């Protein structure tokens, strides 16, 4: 089973994301800031990281920088999921090695589309209408 | 809604847009037309019907537009756009090397996501297409969606459905919560209002036709008729791309499925060969 680490300081957001991603067949671990997320990754690299930007202790951007320098840290597909919806933030994230970017608010369709985009889930049945 | 009003609307829609409603779609009509009748200052659907019977053609157009389903998104279903990049364009590059032009038609372009997805795909291949003349024509029945398509302005939600983030960064400008596709991509797409029930031969001949998620609303005879006319608007070595729930199989042999490429069809050469002697004979006379 594919694993996804959900990193967000809001318990509510983590819960919503967990529900959506579990439905898509992922096994979920959670972390409430970048530092805790790094600990999780050092133990076992997940297949995917859904990553908030603004968090206490260590933000998502800094986490990504550290992650990509870890052994095997280039493997996880990192999908930002943040209220930071400016072009400048998106560009910075991509330069730092993010694979996709979700602007909050998000829903199931968006998460599914973005995870398809990075090749982590099969194409769903095409929508007929 | 009274049964006669429903029948009147069903027939009207069938005649004007091809929309083929089954006998039990009252809720659909109500959900789309009650807001419209309110907007026109009318009490309800029977008043709307009265107005139309009295010959209010502007209301007819509004009713027809209100009943269209305009749902679409960027790179919808993904696979057809992979076919476009990996099979269709390389093939056309070879076949049209002398003429160096490619004509593409989006026959139900809706709010623009489909034609602009094609335009962005071509932009990504611009090295191979240097010096080529590219035409993308987006048509739709609905004037309203065409206006939105021309503007090329999308909500945050719309740009997150199907559009890879790199493409958003590369081809869009942000304006608050809205995103506008860049002027050079907009300039690649021409817009025309066009009803597929009417003659479209004036658009000329195409190398590629995307006609997706529109025939699905029509009855069998209408589909067959449109396939026949699409075939006449397509070069003998062109490509037709249909929606995921659409096919020519069992309806017509003017197109045939492209092996192993779902949703992709080509004009049927065997058909053309049987038609050719007739033309030759006529030319000889
Ligand atoms: C569901 S959208 C499909 C958009 C796009 N091709 C896609 O697959 O995402 C269907 C479009 O067909 C248009 N349409 C419906 N009847 C039509 C007709 N008779 N002639 C031309 N367009 C029509 C509608 O206005 C609508 O924008």
XYZ file of C-alpha atoms and ligand atoms in Angstrom:
441
model
C 0.000 0.000 0.000
C 1.261 3.491 -0.812
C 1.940 5.790 2.099
C 1.258 9.489 2.440
C 2.489 11.785 5.174
C 0.046 14.602 5.883
C 1.761 17.638 7.373
C -0.466 20.426 8.686
C -0.737 22.217 12.003
C -4.541 22.085 11.836
C -6.016 18.863 13.150
C -9.183 19.528 11.158
C -7.307 19.819 7.868
C -5.297 16.666 8.639
C -8.523 14.809 9.290
C -10.144 15.923 6.043
C -7.004 15.115 4.060
C -6.714 11.729 5.754
C -10.274 10.837 4.800
C -9.785 11.816 1.169
C -6.436 10.062 0.806
C -7.530 6.895 2.609
C -10.412 6.667 0.195
C -7.838 6.861 -2.596
C -6.020 3.895 -1.063
C -3.191 5.550 0.860
C -1.932 4.596 4.289
C -1.641 7.828 6.256
C 0.777 9.161 8.819
C 0.411 12.659 10.251
C 2.721 15.356 11.513
C 1.840 18.788 12.884
C 4.973 20.648 11.801
C 8.014 20.312 9.563
C 10.337 19.082 12.251
C 8.075 16.206 13.281
C 7.574 15.420 9.602
C 11.327 15.118 9.107
C 11.519 12.625 11.969
C 8.868 10.514 10.281
C 10.746 10.626 6.967
C 14.038 9.626 8.589
C 12.349 6.492 9.949
C 10.690 5.554 6.657
C 10.294 7.576 3.469
C 6.634 7.886 2.482
C 5.573 7.714 -1.173
C 3.907 11.098 -0.891
C 3.833 14.168 1.340
C 0.867 16.527 1.475
C 2.469 19.651 2.853
C 1.160 22.836 4.454
C 3.336 25.939 4.172
C 2.798 27.988 7.330
C 3.366 25.978 10.511
C 5.074 26.627 13.844
C 8.572 25.262 14.643
C 9.481 24.468 11.004
C 7.443 25.537 8.008
C 6.758 23.437 4.946
C 9.226 25.231 2.726
C 12.093 24.629 5.116
C 11.004 21.021 5.589
C 11.139 20.453 1.837
C 14.685 21.793 1.667
C 15.803 19.365 4.381
C 13.857 16.458 2.948
C 15.398 16.747 -0.513
C 18.880 16.585 1.061
C 18.170 13.397 3.043
C 19.283 10.034 1.652
C 16.326 8.862 -0.417
C 14.686 12.231 0.124
C 14.256 12.751 -3.596
C 11.786 9.868 -3.761
C 8.599 11.180 -2.118
C 6.253 13.183 -4.312
C 5.616 16.401 -2.461
C 2.314 18.174 -2.970
C 1.970 21.524 -1.232
C -1.459 22.261 0.182
C -1.642 25.803 1.453
C -3.551 29.075 1.578
C -0.439 30.709 0.102
C -1.835 31.038 -3.400
C 0.472 33.611 -4.926
C 2.534 32.926 -8.028
C 5.717 33.825 -6.092
C 5.080 31.115 -3.494
C 4.234 28.545 -6.161
C 7.434 29.271 -8.077
C 9.549 29.073 -4.934
C 7.984 25.738 -4.010
C 8.656 24.287 -7.454
C 12.257 25.469 -7.359
C 12.698 23.823 -3.990
C 11.553 20.513 -5.454
C 7.796 20.384 -4.925
C 5.982 18.179 -7.475
C 2.529 19.724 -7.304
C 0.700 22.512 -5.555
C -2.813 22.747 -4.147
C -4.275 26.111 -3.251
C -6.694 25.903 -0.344
C -9.606 25.504 -0.098
C -9.332 22.051 -1.615
C -11.713 19.170 -2.173
C -11.571 15.540 -3.175
C -11.557 16.278 -6.926
C -8.560 18.572 -6.637
C -6.564 16.186 -4.450
C -7.343 13.296 -6.787
C -6.400 15.355 -9.853
C -3.107 16.465 -8.339
C -2.139 12.985 -7.159
C -2.885 11.685 -10.642
C -0.712 14.441 -12.023
C 2.325 13.265 -10.059
C 1.615 9.675 -11.021
C 0.659 8.340 -7.618
C -2.809 7.171 -8.474
C -4.276 5.552 -11.551
C -6.473 7.598 -13.775
C -9.996 7.380 -12.489
C -12.702 6.310 -14.906
C -13.139 9.189 -17.323
C -16.013 11.469 -16.538
C -18.620 10.942 -19.270
C -20.578 14.185 -18.982
C -44.734 21.510 -14.875
C -47.677 20.410 -17.002
C -47.106 17.499 -19.401
C -47.893 19.667 -22.469
C -45.328 22.278 -21.354
C -42.777 19.533 -20.875
C -43.459 18.089 -24.323
C -43.256 21.545 -25.866
C -39.859 22.157 -24.265
C -38.559 18.712 -25.171
C -39.374 19.226 -28.799
C -38.031 22.765 -28.821
C -34.716 21.662 -27.335
C -34.417 18.713 -29.679
C -34.994 20.977 -32.688
C -32.719 23.806 -31.600
C -29.737 22.109 -29.978
C -30.205 18.374 -30.527
C -30.614 17.814 -26.796
C -32.481 14.539 -26.444
C -34.282 14.476 -23.097
C -35.960 11.327 -21.870
C -39.522 11.505 -20.584
C -38.454 11.986 -16.956
C -36.156 14.984 -16.953
C -38.642 17.505 -15.515
C -36.322 18.217 -12.569
C -33.481 19.108 -14.937
C -35.646 21.565 -16.852
C -36.928 23.081 -13.636
C -33.500 23.503 -12.103
C -32.208 25.260 -15.205
C -35.245 27.223 -16.339
C -36.765 28.473 -13.089
C -33.790 30.796 -12.496
C -34.077 31.954 -16.119
C -37.807 32.680 -15.889
C -37.161 34.689 -12.717
C -34.435 36.621 -14.507
C -36.926 37.426 -17.288
C -39.450 38.624 -14.716
C -41.797 35.710 -15.357
C -43.684 33.746 -12.736
C -42.644 30.294 -13.867
C -42.107 27.800 -16.620
C -45.581 27.935 -18.117
C -45.227 31.722 -18.540
C -41.885 31.088 -20.207
C -43.514 28.611 -22.564
C -46.326 31.100 -23.301
C -43.749 33.750 -24.224
C -41.986 31.367 -26.583
C -45.219 30.316 -28.233
C -45.874 34.017 -28.753
C -42.716 34.108 -30.834
C -40.105 35.532 -28.418
C -36.992 34.301 -30.194
C -34.545 35.882 -27.756
C -36.102 33.798 -24.995
C -35.802 30.669 -27.110
C -32.067 31.266 -27.459
C -31.742 31.811 -23.724
C -33.696 28.653 -22.937
C -31.540 26.618 -25.294
C -28.342 28.005 -23.763
C -29.570 27.496 -20.229
C -30.170 23.828 -20.973
C -26.633 23.142 -22.214
C -24.205 21.391 -19.883
C -20.918 23.255 -20.031
C -18.880 21.155 -17.619
C -15.276 20.895 -18.763
C -11.747 21.053 -17.448
C -8.161 21.327 -18.563
C -6.656 18.176 -20.103
C -9.894 16.362 -19.397
C -9.345 12.578 -19.175
C -5.631 13.192 -19.927
C -5.291 10.258 -22.385
C -6.652 12.122 -25.446
C -4.070 14.845 -24.869
C -1.305 12.245 -24.604
C -2.524 10.863 -27.948
C -2.484 14.387 -29.309
C 1.129 14.964 -28.264
C 2.528 11.498 -28.945
C 0.594 10.304 -32.000
C -1.504 12.967 -33.676
C 0.898 15.890 -33.898
C 3.950 13.787 -34.894
C 1.832 12.175 -37.614
C 0.549 15.524 -38.901
C 4.110 16.917 -38.843
C 5.084 14.190 -41.276
C 1.985 14.319 -43.444
C 1.956 18.126 -43.782
C 5.710 18.708 -43.997
C 5.302 20.353 -47.398
C 2.405 22.593 -46.470
C 3.555 23.303 -42.903
C 0.113 23.997 -41.587
C -2.175 22.302 -39.130
C -5.866 23.034 -38.652
C -7.602 21.932 -35.475
C -11.259 22.240 -34.557
C -12.742 22.018 -31.079
C -16.353 21.400 -32.005
C -17.784 21.991 -28.517
C -15.157 24.140 -26.895
C -17.315 25.321 -23.999
C -15.442 27.730 -21.686
C -12.089 27.154 -23.379
C -10.284 24.595 -21.268
C -10.126 22.107 -24.150
C -8.876 24.427 -26.922
C -6.405 26.052 -24.538
C -5.124 22.645 -23.418
C -4.388 21.949 -27.082
C -2.793 25.370 -27.522
C -0.525 24.816 -24.501
C 0.400 21.338 -25.749
C 1.422 22.821 -29.091
C 3.376 25.562 -27.349
C 5.309 22.838 -25.506
C 6.221 21.398 -28.892
C 7.124 24.727 -30.455
C 10.621 23.629 -31.474
C 9.187 21.002 -33.830
C 6.521 23.429 -35.029
C 8.766 26.378 -35.838
C 7.608 27.999 -39.071
C 4.272 26.176 -39.016
C 0.941 27.845 -39.372
C -1.313 26.663 -36.553
C -5.041 27.215 -36.449
C -7.259 26.218 -33.548
C -10.925 27.011 -33.997
C -13.168 26.703 -30.967
C -16.893 26.674 -31.598
C -19.895 26.288 -29.344
C -23.626 26.795 -29.464
C -23.612 28.968 -26.386
C -22.553 32.592 -26.735
C -22.050 32.851 -22.994
C -19.391 30.126 -22.782
C -17.667 31.556 -25.845
C -17.323 34.912 -24.114
C -15.743 33.245 -21.125
C -13.469 31.253 -23.394
C -12.315 34.394 -25.199
C -11.525 36.123 -21.913
C -9.588 33.086 -20.734
C -10.182 33.932 -17.075
C -10.595 31.044 -14.623
C -11.224 30.583 -10.927
C -8.771 29.008 -8.545
C -10.941 25.904 -8.550
C -10.968 25.675 -12.357
C -7.192 25.978 -12.734
C -6.690 23.155 -10.260
C -8.684 20.596 -12.195
C -6.397 18.858 -14.665
C -3.871 21.623 -15.190
C -0.329 20.666 -14.099
C 1.099 23.302 -11.778
C 4.075 23.927 -14.066
C 1.653 24.890 -16.827
C -0.179 27.261 -14.519
C 3.086 28.991 -13.694
C 4.177 29.061 -17.306
C 1.017 30.076 -19.117
C -1.151 32.070 -16.683
C -1.130 35.436 -14.978
C -2.652 35.824 -11.570
C -5.163 38.505 -10.748
C -6.320 38.117 -7.155
C -8.300 34.897 -6.951
C -8.533 34.675 -10.725
C -6.110 33.386 -13.310
C -5.944 34.530 -16.916
C -4.286 32.502 -19.615
C -1.531 34.466 -21.353
C -2.288 36.558 -24.413
C -0.045 34.524 -26.728
C -1.999 31.341 -25.911
C -5.319 33.173 -26.260
C -4.209 34.416 -29.652
C -3.774 30.827 -30.857
C -7.509 30.139 -30.549
C -10.234 31.617 -32.753
C -13.798 31.575 -31.507
C -17.031 31.164 -33.482
C -20.578 30.496 -32.485
C -21.770 27.362 -34.213
C -24.620 24.917 -33.843
C -23.537 21.413 -34.819
C -27.052 20.752 -36.139
C -26.422 23.328 -38.852
C -24.111 23.247 -41.840
C -20.484 23.780 -40.854
C -18.790 23.150 -44.187
C -17.821 26.838 -44.332
C -15.220 26.184 -41.622
C -13.146 24.335 -44.202
C -11.074 21.184 -43.867
C -9.386 20.028 -40.679
C -6.479 17.782 -39.782
C -7.754 17.224 -36.262
C -11.245 17.461 -34.786
C -11.944 17.267 -31.071
C -15.672 16.661 -30.645
C -15.964 15.560 -27.049
C -18.806 15.229 -24.603
C -21.429 16.813 -26.798
C -22.740 14.038 -29.079
C -23.609 12.162 -25.906
C -26.634 14.463 -25.513
C -28.015 13.708 -28.991
C -30.134 10.863 -30.336
C -28.756 8.262 -32.700
C -29.899 9.844 -35.967
C -28.424 13.185 -34.996
C -25.106 11.550 -34.119
C -24.994 9.681 -37.431
C -25.791 12.855 -39.317
C -23.069 14.818 -37.535
C -20.468 12.049 -38.010
C -21.225 12.115 -41.724
C -20.655 15.841 -41.939
C -17.565 15.736 -39.704
C -16.055 13.207 -42.089
C -16.608 15.634 -44.966
C -14.815 18.388 -43.041
C -11.810 16.226 -42.374
C -8.747 15.464 -44.457
C -8.554 11.800 -45.459
C -5.596 11.310 -43.105
C -7.050 13.377 -40.232
C -7.912 12.465 -36.673
C -11.188 12.594 -34.767
C -11.167 12.591 -30.975
C -14.363 11.748 -29.096
C -15.300 11.814 -25.410
C -14.874 8.849 -23.105
C -18.498 7.732 -23.413
C -18.782 8.306 -27.156
C -18.012 6.097 -30.135
C -18.768 5.644 -33.819
C -18.992 1.887 -33.404
C -22.439 0.611 -34.286
C -23.475 3.979 -35.727
C -21.442 4.682 -38.824
C -18.493 3.443 -40.843
C -17.291 6.836 -42.056
C -14.787 6.745 -39.181
C -12.997 3.788 -37.715
C -11.372 3.385 -34.295
C -7.616 3.798 -34.187
C -6.173 0.538 -32.850
C -5.141 0.661 -29.191
C -5.829 4.366 -28.812
C -9.036 4.845 -26.941
C -11.151 7.773 -28.099
C -9.195 8.207 -31.333
C -10.751 7.674 -34.789
C -9.705 8.153 -38.387
C -11.649 8.500 -41.619
C -12.347 5.113 -43.089
C -10.111 4.676 -46.121
C -12.173 1.737 -47.392
C -15.187 4.003 -47.445
C -13.249 6.672 -49.294
C -12.100 4.100 -51.859
C -15.647 3.077 -52.692
C -16.621 6.721 -52.998
C -13.616 7.620 -55.153
C -14.571 5.853 -58.404
C -17.811 7.798 -58.429
C -15.935 11.072 -58.192
C -13.483 9.930 -60.850
C -16.348 8.987 -63.127
C -17.938 12.366 -62.618
C -14.674 14.145 -63.296
C -14.261 12.129 -66.509
C -17.608 13.215 -67.855
C -20.035 19.147 -21.627
S -19.437 20.434 -22.681
C -18.007 19.669 -23.370
C -16.815 20.585 -23.381
C -15.510 19.944 -23.848
N -15.594 19.486 -25.218
C -15.107 18.813 -22.930
O -15.194 17.655 -23.343
O -14.706 19.061 -21.795
C -20.656 20.406 -23.978
C -20.709 21.704 -24.803
O -21.464 21.442 -25.987
C -22.193 22.606 -26.322
N -23.320 22.220 -27.203
C -24.472 21.612 -26.864
N -25.258 21.437 -27.945
C -24.574 21.939 -29.001
C -24.849 22.051 -30.398
N -26.007 21.618 -30.924
N -23.905 22.637 -31.176
C -22.744 23.088 -30.663
N -22.431 22.988 -29.354
C -23.329 22.437 -28.536
C -22.602 23.168 -24.977
O -22.894 24.542 -25.052
C -21.386 22.849 -24.106
O -20.522 23.952 -24.001
